[in-house]
Amino acid sequence: MVKRLFSILLALMLGLILYTLPSGKLLIPLLILPFISFALGGIFLALLGVFLVLKGYTNILGIFIIALSLLLLEITEMERAEAPKIHYVYAIIATFLSIPAYLFVLLVSQAGVGIEVTLLAIILAFLVYLFFRYSFK
């Protein structure tokens, strides 16, 4: 039980955030999917992304929810593999770099460059995530 404490706390925090959103309560039962397998967790992440885009949560809140979900998916996988504790730190840093990336891209877009801010921030966060994931194996 203690072994999965961090992922359970992440799931509870994500559940509380989803509970406050209109229609977000529908996704709370799906929070169990990352605990079952990595593939099902990926499906949950995709469903959550579609939900956030369709409901219009493409701002900093949407980025934060996706970052938490990605972190939940990665942490549950690391707990299954019994990864070293430093890998948890790398995952947290890589995942939450999406917030400054979003703010940076928002600043750039305000300067007149026409890009979709949320999409670019997610792509940047994913690239940083991949970098960290494959750099420390």
CSV table of N, CA and C in Angstrom, one decimal:
chain,number,residue,atom,x,y,z
A,1,MET,N,0.8,-1.2,0.0
A,1,MET,CA,0.0,0.0,0.0
A,1,MET,C,0.9,1.3,0.0
A,2,VAL,N,1.9,1.3,0.8
A,2,VAL,CA,2.8,2.4,0.9
A,2,VAL,C,3.5,2.6,-0.4
A,3,LYS,N,3.8,1.5,-1.1
A,3,LYS,CA,4.5,1.5,-2.3
A,3,LYS,C,3.8,2.3,-3.4
A,4,ARG,N,2.5,2.3,-3.4
A,4,ARG,CA,1.7,3.0,-4.4
A,4,ARG,C,1.1,4.3,-3.8
A,5,LEU,N,1.6,4.8,-2.7
A,5,LEU,CA,1.0,6.0,-2.1
A,5,LEU,C,1.1,7.2,-2.9
A,6,PHE,N,2.2,7.4,-3.6
A,6,PHE,CA,2.3,8.6,-4.4
A,6,PHE,C,1.3,8.7,-5.6
A,7,SER,N,1.2,7.5,-6.3
A,7,SER,CA,0.2,7.5,-7.4
A,7,SER,C,-1.2,7.6,-6.9
A,8,ILE,N,-1.5,7.1,-5.7
A,8,ILE,CA,-2.9,7.2,-5.1
A,8,ILE,C,-3.1,8.7,-4.8
A,9,LEU,N,-2.1,9.3,-4.2
A,9,LEU,CA,-2.3,10.8,-3.9
A,9,LEU,C,-2.5,11.6,-5.2
A,10,LEU,N,-1.8,11.3,-6.2
A,10,LEU,CA,-2.0,12.0,-7.5
A,10,LEU,C,-3.4,11.7,-8.1
A,11,ALA,N,-3.8,10.5,-8.0
A,11,ALA,CA,-5.2,10.2,-8.5
A,11,ALA,C,-6.2,10.9,-7.7
A,12,LEU,N,-6.1,11.0,-6.4
A,12,LEU,CA,-7.0,11.7,-5.5
A,12,LEU,C,-7.0,13.2,-5.9
A,13,MET,N,-5.8,13.8,-6.1
A,13,MET,CA,-5.8,15.2,-6.4
A,13,MET,C,-6.4,15.4,-7.8
A,14,LEU,N,-6.1,14.6,-8.8
A,14,LEU,CA,-6.7,14.7,-10.1
A,14,LEU,C,-8.2,14.5,-10.0
A,15,GLY,N,-8.7,13.6,-9.2
A,15,GLY,CA,-10.1,13.4,-9.0
A,15,GLY,C,-10.8,14.6,-8.4
A,16,LEU,N,-10.2,15.2,-7.5
A,16,LEU,CA,-10.8,16.5,-6.9
A,16,LEU,C,-10.8,17.6,-7.9
A,17,ILE,N,-9.8,17.7,-8.8
A,17,ILE,CA,-9.9,18.8,-9.8
A,17,ILE,C,-11.0,18.4,-10.8
A,18,LEU,N,-11.1,17.2,-11.2
A,18,LEU,CA,-12.1,16.8,-12.2
A,18,LEU,C,-13.5,17.0,-11.6
A,19,TYR,N,-13.6,16.7,-10.3
A,19,TYR,CA,-14.9,16.9,-9.6
A,19,TYR,C,-15.4,18.3,-9.7
A,20,THR,N,-14.6,19.3,-9.7
A,20,THR,CA,-15.0,20.7,-9.8
A,20,THR,C,-15.4,21.1,-11.1
A,21,LEU,N,-15.0,20.4,-12.2
A,21,LEU,CA,-15.4,20.7,-13.5
A,21,LEU,C,-16.8,20.2,-13.9
A,22,PRO,N,-17.6,21.0,-14.6
A,22,PRO,CA,-18.9,20.5,-15.1
A,22,PRO,C,-18.6,19.3,-16.0
A,23,SER,N,-19.3,18.2,-15.8
A,23,SER,CA,-19.2,16.9,-16.5
A,23,SER,C,-17.9,16.2,-16.2
A,24,GLY,N,-17.0,16.8,-15.4
A,24,GLY,CA,-15.8,16.1,-15.1
A,24,GLY,C,-15.9,14.9,-14.2
A,25,LYS,N,-17.1,14.8,-13.5
A,25,LYS,CA,-17.4,13.7,-12.7
A,25,LYS,C,-17.5,12.4,-13.5
A,26,LEU,N,-17.8,12.5,-14.8
A,26,LEU,CA,-17.9,11.3,-15.6
A,26,LEU,C,-16.5,10.6,-15.8
A,27,LEU,N,-15.5,11.4,-15.7
A,27,LEU,CA,-14.1,10.8,-15.9
A,27,LEU,C,-13.5,10.3,-14.6
A,28,ILE,N,-14.0,10.6,-13.5
A,28,ILE,CA,-13.4,10.1,-12.2
A,28,ILE,C,-13.3,8.6,-12.2
A,29,PRO,N,-14.4,7.8,-12.6
A,29,PRO,CA,-14.2,6.3,-12.5
A,29,PRO,C,-13.1,5.8,-13.4
A,30,LEU,N,-12.7,6.6,-14.5
A,30,LEU,CA,-11.7,6.2,-15.4
A,30,LEU,C,-10.3,6.4,-14.8
A,31,LEU,N,-10.2,7.0,-13.6
A,31,LEU,CA,-8.9,7.2,-13.0
A,31,LEU,C,-8.2,5.9,-12.6
A,32,ILE,N,-9.0,4.8,-12.6
A,32,ILE,CA,-8.5,3.5,-12.2
A,32,ILE,C,-7.6,2.9,-13.4
A,33,LEU,N,-7.8,3.4,-14.6
A,33,LEU,CA,-7.2,2.8,-15.8
A,33,LEU,C,-5.6,2.8,-15.7
A,34,PRO,N,-5.0,3.9,-15.3
A,34,PRO,CA,-3.5,3.9,-15.2
A,34,PRO,C,-3.0,2.8,-14.2
A,35,PHE,N,-3.8,2.5,-13.2
A,35,PHE,CA,-3.4,1.5,-12.2
A,35,PHE,C,-3.4,0.1,-12.8
A,36,ILE,N,-4.3,-0.1,-13.8
A,36,ILE,CA,-4.4,-1.5,-14.4
A,36,ILE,C,-3.2,-1.8,-15.4
A,37,SER,N,-3.0,-0.9,-16.3
A,37,SER,CA,-1.9,-1.0,-17.2
A,37,SER,C,-1.5,0.3,-17.9
A,38,PHE,N,-0.3,0.3,-18.4
A,38,PHE,CA,0.2,1.5,-19.1
A,38,PHE,C,-0.7,1.9,-20.3
A,39,ALA,N,-1.1,0.8,-21.1
A,39,ALA,CA,-1.9,1.1,-22.3
A,39,ALA,C,-3.2,1.6,-22.0
A,40,LEU,N,-3.9,1.1,-20.9
A,40,LEU,CA,-5.2,1.6,-20.5
A,40,LEU,C,-5.0,3.1,-20.0
A,41,GLY,N,-3.9,3.3,-19.3
A,41,GLY,CA,-3.7,4.7,-18.9
A,41,GLY,C,-3.5,5.6,-20.0
A,42,GLY,N,-2.9,5.2,-21.1
A,42,GLY,CA,-2.8,6.0,-22.3
A,42,GLY,C,-4.1,6.3,-22.9
A,43,ILE,N,-5.0,5.3,-22.9
A,43,ILE,CA,-6.4,5.5,-23.4
A,43,ILE,C,-7.1,6.6,-22.5
A,44,PHE,N,-6.9,6.5,-21.2
A,44,PHE,CA,-7.5,7.5,-20.3
A,44,PHE,C,-7.0,8.9,-20.6
A,45,LEU,N,-5.7,9.0,-20.8
A,45,LEU,CA,-5.1,10.3,-21.1
A,45,LEU,C,-5.6,10.8,-22.4
A,46,ALA,N,-5.8,10.0,-23.4
A,46,ALA,CA,-6.4,10.4,-24.7
A,46,ALA,C,-7.9,10.9,-24.5
A,47,LEU,N,-8.7,10.1,-23.7
A,47,LEU,CA,-10.1,10.5,-23.5
A,47,LEU,C,-10.1,11.8,-22.7
A,48,LEU,N,-9.2,12.0,-21.7
A,48,LEU,CA,-9.2,13.2,-21.0
A,48,LEU,C,-8.9,14.4,-21.9
A,49,GLY,N,-7.9,14.2,-22.7
A,49,GLY,CA,-7.5,15.3,-23.7
A,49,GLY,C,-8.7,15.7,-24.6
A,50,VAL,N,-9.4,14.7,-25.1
A,50,VAL,CA,-10.6,15.0,-25.9
A,50,VAL,C,-11.6,15.7,-25.1
A,51,PHE,N,-11.9,15.3,-23.9
A,51,PHE,CA,-12.8,15.9,-23.0
A,51,PHE,C,-12.5,17.4,-22.8
A,52,LEU,N,-11.2,17.6,-22.5
A,52,LEU,CA,-10.8,19.0,-22.2
A,52,LEU,C,-10.9,19.9,-23.4
A,53,VAL,N,-10.6,19.4,-24.6
A,53,VAL,CA,-10.7,20.2,-25.8
A,53,VAL,C,-12.1,20.5,-26.1
A,54,LEU,N,-13.0,19.5,-26.0
A,54,LEU,CA,-14.4,19.6,-26.4
A,54,LEU,C,-15.1,20.6,-25.4
A,55,LYS,N,-14.7,20.5,-24.1
A,55,LYS,CA,-15.3,21.4,-23.1
A,55,LYS,C,-14.7,22.8,-23.1
A,56,GLY,N,-13.6,23.0,-23.8
A,56,GLY,CA,-13.0,24.3,-23.9
A,56,GLY,C,-12.0,24.6,-22.8
A,57,TYR,N,-11.4,23.6,-22.2
A,57,TYR,CA,-10.4,23.8,-21.1
A,57,TYR,C,-9.0,23.8,-21.8
A,58,THR,N,-8.8,24.7,-22.7
A,58,THR,CA,-7.5,24.8,-23.4
A,58,THR,C,-6.6,25.9,-22.8
A,59,ASN,N,-6.8,26.2,-21.6
A,59,ASN,CA,-6.0,27.2,-20.9
A,59,ASN,C,-5.0,26.5,-19.9
A,60,ILE,N,-4.5,27.3,-19.0
A,60,ILE,CA,-3.5,26.8,-18.0
A,60,ILE,C,-4.1,25.6,-17.2
A,61,LEU,N,-5.4,25.7,-16.9
A,61,LEU,CA,-6.1,24.6,-16.2
A,61,LEU,C,-6.0,23.3,-16.9
A,62,GLY,N,-6.3,23.4,-18.2
A,62,GLY,CA,-6.2,22.2,-19.1
A,62,GLY,C,-4.8,21.6,-19.1
A,63,ILE,N,-3.9,22.5,-19.2
A,63,ILE,CA,-2.5,22.0,-19.3
A,63,ILE,C,-2.1,21.3,-17.9
A,64,PHE,N,-2.6,21.9,-16.8
A,64,PHE,CA,-2.3,21.4,-15.5
A,64,PHE,C,-2.9,20.0,-15.3
A,65,ILE,N,-4.1,19.9,-15.8
A,65,ILE,CA,-4.8,18.6,-15.7
A,65,ILE,C,-4.1,17.5,-16.5
A,66,ILE,N,-3.8,17.9,-17.8
A,66,ILE,CA,-3.0,16.9,-18.6
A,66,ILE,C,-1.7,16.6,-18.0
A,67,ALA,N,-1.0,17.6,-17.4
A,67,ALA,CA,0.3,17.3,-16.8
A,67,ALA,C,0.2,16.3,-15.6
A,68,LEU,N,-0.9,16.6,-14.8
A,68,LEU,CA,-1.1,15.7,-13.7
A,68,LEU,C,-1.4,14.3,-14.1
A,69,SER,N,-2.2,14.2,-15.2
A,69,SER,CA,-2.6,12.8,-15.7
A,69,SER,C,-1.4,12.1,-16.3
A,70,LEU,N,-0.6,12.8,-17.0
A,70,LEU,CA,0.6,12.2,-17.6
A,70,LEU,C,1.6,11.8,-16.4
A,71,LEU,N,1.7,12.6,-15.4
A,71,LEU,CA,2.5,12.2,-14.2
A,71,LEU,C,1.9,11.0,-13.6
A,72,LEU,N,0.6,10.9,-13.4
A,72,LEU,CA,0.0,9.7,-12.8
A,72,LEU,C,0.3,8.5,-13.6
A,73,LEU,N,0.2,8.6,-14.9
A,73,LEU,CA,0.5,7.5,-15.8
A,73,LEU,C,1.9,7.0,-15.7
A,74,GLU,N,2.8,8.0,-15.6
A,74,GLU,CA,4.3,7.6,-15.6
A,74,GLU,C,4.6,7.1,-14.2
A,75,ILE,N,4.1,7.7,-13.1
A,75,ILE,CA,4.4,7.3,-11.8
A,75,ILE,C,3.9,5.9,-11.5
A,76,THR,N,2.7,5.6,-12.0
A,76,THR,CA,2.2,4.2,-11.8
A,76,THR,C,3.1,3.2,-12.5
A,77,GLU,N,3.6,3.5,-13.7
A,77,GLU,CA,4.5,2.6,-14.4
A,77,GLU,C,5.8,2.5,-13.7
A,78,MET,N,6.3,3.6,-13.1
A,78,MET,CA,7.6,3.5,-12.4
A,78,MET,C,7.4,2.7,-11.1
A,79,GLU,N,6.2,2.8,-10.5
A,79,GLU,CA,6.0,2.0,-9.3
A,79,GLU,C,5.9,0.5,-9.6
A,80,ARG,N,5.3,0.2,-10.8
A,80,ARG,CA,5.3,-1.2,-11.2
A,80,ARG,C,6.7,-1.7,-11.5
A,81,ALA,N,7.6,-0.9,-12.0
A,81,ALA,CA,8.9,-1.3,-12.4
A,81,ALA,C,9.9,-1.1,-11.2
A,82,GLU,N,9.4,-0.6,-10.1
A,82,GLU,CA,10.2,-0.3,-8.9
A,82,GLU,C,11.5,0.5,-9.3
A,83,ALA,N,11.2,1.7,-10.0
A,83,ALA,CA,12.3,2.6,-10.4
A,83,ALA,C,12.9,3.2,-9.2
A,84,PRO,N,14.2,3.7,-9.4
A,84,PRO,CA,14.9,4.4,-8.4
A,84,PRO,C,14.1,5.7,-8.1
A,85,LYS,N,14.3,6.2,-6.9
A,85,LYS,CA,13.5,7.4,-6.5
A,85,LYS,C,13.9,8.7,-7.3
A,86,ILE,N,15.1,8.7,-7.8
A,86,ILE,CA,15.5,9.9,-8.6
A,86,ILE,C,14.7,10.0,-9.9
A,87,HIS,N,14.2,8.9,-10.4
A,87,HIS,CA,13.4,8.9,-11.6
A,87,HIS,C,12.1,9.6,-11.4
A,88,TYR,N,11.6,9.5,-10.2
A,88,TYR,CA,10.3,10.2,-9.8
A,88,TYR,C,10.6,11.7,-9.9
A,89,VAL,N,11.7,12.1,-9.4
A,89,VAL,CA,12.0,13.6,-9.5
A,89,VAL,C,12.1,14.0,-11.0
A,90,TYR,N,12.8,13.2,-11.8
A,90,TYR,CA,12.9,13.6,-13.2
A,90,TYR,C,11.5,13.6,-13.9
A,91,ALA,N,10.6,12.7,-13.5
A,91,ALA,CA,9.3,12.7,-14.1
A,91,ALA,C,8.5,13.9,-13.7
A,92,ILE,N,8.6,14.3,-12.4
A,92,ILE,CA,7.9,15.4,-11.9
A,92,ILE,C,8.4,16.7,-12.6
A,93,ILE,N,9.7,16.9,-12.7
A,93,ILE,CA,10.3,18.0,-13.4
A,93,ILE,C,9.9,18.1,-14.8
A,94,ALA,N,10.0,17.0,-15.5
A,94,ALA,CA,9.7,17.0,-17.0
A,94,ALA,C,8.2,17.3,-17.2
A,95,THR,N,7.4,16.7,-16.4
A,95,THR,CA,6.0,16.9,-16.6
A,95,THR,C,5.5,18.3,-16.3
A,96,PHE,N,6.0,18.9,-15.2
A,96,PHE,CA,5.5,20.2,-14.9
A,96,PHE,C,6.3,21.3,-15.6
A,97,LEU,N,7.2,21.0,-16.5
A,97,LEU,CA,7.8,22.0,-17.4
A,97,LEU,C,6.8,22.4,-18.4
A,98,SER,N,5.7,21.7,-18.5
A,98,SER,CA,4.6,22.1,-19.5
A,98,SER,C,4.0,23.4,-19.1
A,99,ILE,N,4.0,23.8,-17.8
A,99,ILE,CA,3.4,25.0,-17.4
A,99,ILE,C,4.2,26.2,-17.9
A,100,PRO,N,5.5,26.3,-17.6
A,100,PRO,CA,6.3,27.4,-18.1
A,100,PRO,C,6.4,27.4,-19.7
A,101,ALA,N,6.3,26.2,-20.3
A,101,ALA,CA,6.3,26.1,-21.7
A,101,ALA,C,5.0,26.8,-22.3
A,102,TYR,N,3.9,26.5,-21.6
A,102,TYR,CA,2.6,27.1,-22.0
A,102,TYR,C,2.7,28.6,-21.9
A,103,LEU,N,3.3,29.1,-20.8
A,103,LEU,CA,3.3,30.5,-20.5
A,103,LEU,C,4.3,31.2,-21.5
A,104,PHE,N,5.4,30.5,-21.9
A,104,PHE,CA,6.3,31.0,-22.9
A,104,PHE,C,5.7,31.1,-24.2
A,105,VAL,N,5.0,30.1,-24.6
A,105,VAL,CA,4.3,30.1,-25.9
A,105,VAL,C,3.2,31.1,-26.0
A,106,LEU,N,2.5,31.3,-24.9
A,106,LEU,CA,1.5,32.3,-24.8
A,106,LEU,C,2.1,33.7,-25.0
A,107,LEU,N,3.3,33.9,-24.3
A,107,LEU,CA,4.0,35.2,-24.5
A,107,LEU,C,4.4,35.4,-26.0
A,108,VAL,N,4.9,34.4,-26.6
A,108,VAL,CA,5.3,34.4,-28.0
A,108,VAL,C,4.1,34.7,-28.9
A,109,SER,N,3.0,34.1,-28.6
A,109,SER,CA,1.8,34.3,-29.5
A,109,SER,C,1.3,35.7,-29.3
A,110,GLN,N,1.4,36.3,-28.1
A,110,GLN,CA,1.0,37.7,-27.9
A,110,GLN,C,1.8,38.6,-28.7
A,111,ALA,N,3.0,38.2,-29.1
A,111,ALA,CA,3.9,39.1,-29.9
A,111,ALA,C,3.6,39.0,-31.3
A,112,GLY,N,2.6,38.2,-31.7
A,112,GLY,CA,2.1,38.3,-33.1
A,112,GLY,C,2.3,37.0,-33.9
A,113,VAL,N,3.1,36.1,-33.3
A,113,VAL,CA,3.3,34.8,-34.1
A,113,VAL,C,2.0,34.0,-33.9
A,114,GLY,N,1.4,33.6,-35.1
A,114,GLY,CA,0.2,32.9,-35.0
A,114,GLY,C,0.3,31.4,-34.9
A,115,ILE,N,0.3,30.9,-33.6
A,115,ILE,CA,0.4,29.5,-33.4
A,115,ILE,C,-0.7,29.1,-32.3
A,116,GLU,N,-1.1,27.9,-32.3
A,116,GLU,CA,-2.0,27.4,-31.3
A,116,GLU,C,-1.2,27.2,-30.0
A,117,VAL,N,-1.5,28.0,-29.0
A,117,VAL,CA,-0.7,28.0,-27.8
A,117,VAL,C,-0.7,26.6,-27.0
A,118,THR,N,-1.9,26.1,-26.8
A,118,THR,CA,-2.0,24.9,-26.1
A,118,THR,C,-1.4,23.7,-26.8
A,119,LEU,N,-1.6,23.6,-28.1
A,119,LEU,CA,-1.0,22.5,-28.8
A,119,LEU,C,0.5,22.6,-28.7
A,120,LEU,N,1.1,23.7,-28.9
A,120,LEU,CA,2.6,23.8,-28.9
A,120,LEU,C,3.1,23.6,-27.5
A,121,ALA,N,2.4,24.0,-26.5
A,121,ALA,CA,2.9,23.7,-25.1
A,121,ALA,C,2.8,22.2,-24.8
A,122,ILE,N,1.8,21.6,-25.3
A,122,ILE,CA,1.7,20.1,-25.1
A,122,ILE,C,2.8,19.4,-25.8
A,123,ILE,N,3.1,19.8,-27.0
A,123,ILE,CA,4.2,19.2,-27.8
A,123,ILE,C,5.5,19.4,-27.1
A,124,LEU,N,5.8,20.6,-26.6
A,124,LEU,CA,7.0,20.9,-25.9
A,124,LEU,C,7.1,20.1,-24.7
A,125,ALA,N,6.0,19.9,-23.9
A,125,ALA,CA,6.1,19.1,-22.7
A,125,ALA,C,6.3,17.7,-23.0
A,126,PHE,N,5.7,17.2,-24.1
A,126,PHE,CA,5.9,15.8,-24.5
A,126,PHE,C,7.3,15.6,-24.9
A,127,LEU,N,7.9,16.5,-25.6
A,127,LEU,CA,9.3,16.4,-26.1
A,127,LEU,C,10.3,16.4,-24.9
A,128,VAL,N,10.0,17.2,-23.9
A,128,VAL,CA,10.8,17.2,-22.7
A,128,VAL,C,10.7,15.9,-21.9
A,129,TYR,N,9.4,15.5,-21.8
A,129,TYR,CA,9.1,14.2,-21.2
A,129,TYR,C,9.9,13.1,-21.9
A,130,LEU,N,9.8,13.0,-23.2
A,130,LEU,CA,10.6,11.9,-23.9
A,130,LEU,C,12.1,12.0,-23.7
A,131,PHE,N,12.6,13.3,-23.6
A,131,PHE,CA,14.0,13.5,-23.4
A,131,PHE,C,14.4,12.9,-22.0
A,132,PHE,N,13.6,13.3,-21.0
A,132,PHE,CA,13.9,12.8,-19.7
A,132,PHE,C,13.7,11.3,-19.6
A,133,ARG,N,12.7,10.7,-20.2
A,133,ARG,CA,12.4,9.3,-20.1
A,133,ARG,C,13.6,8.5,-20.7
A,134,TYR,N,14.1,8.9,-21.8
A,134,TYR,CA,15.1,8.1,-22.5
A,134,TYR,C,16.5,8.5,-22.2
A,135,SER,N,16.7,9.6,-21.5
A,135,SER,CA,18.0,10.0,-21.1
A,135,SER,C,18.6,9.3,-19.9
A,136,PHE,N,17.7,8.9,-19.0
A,136,PHE,CA,18.1,8.4,-17.7
A,136,PHE,C,17.9,6.9,-17.6
A,137,LYS,N,17.9,6.1,-18.7
A,137,LYS,CA,17.7,4.7,-18.6
A,137,LYS,C,19.0,4.0,-18.3
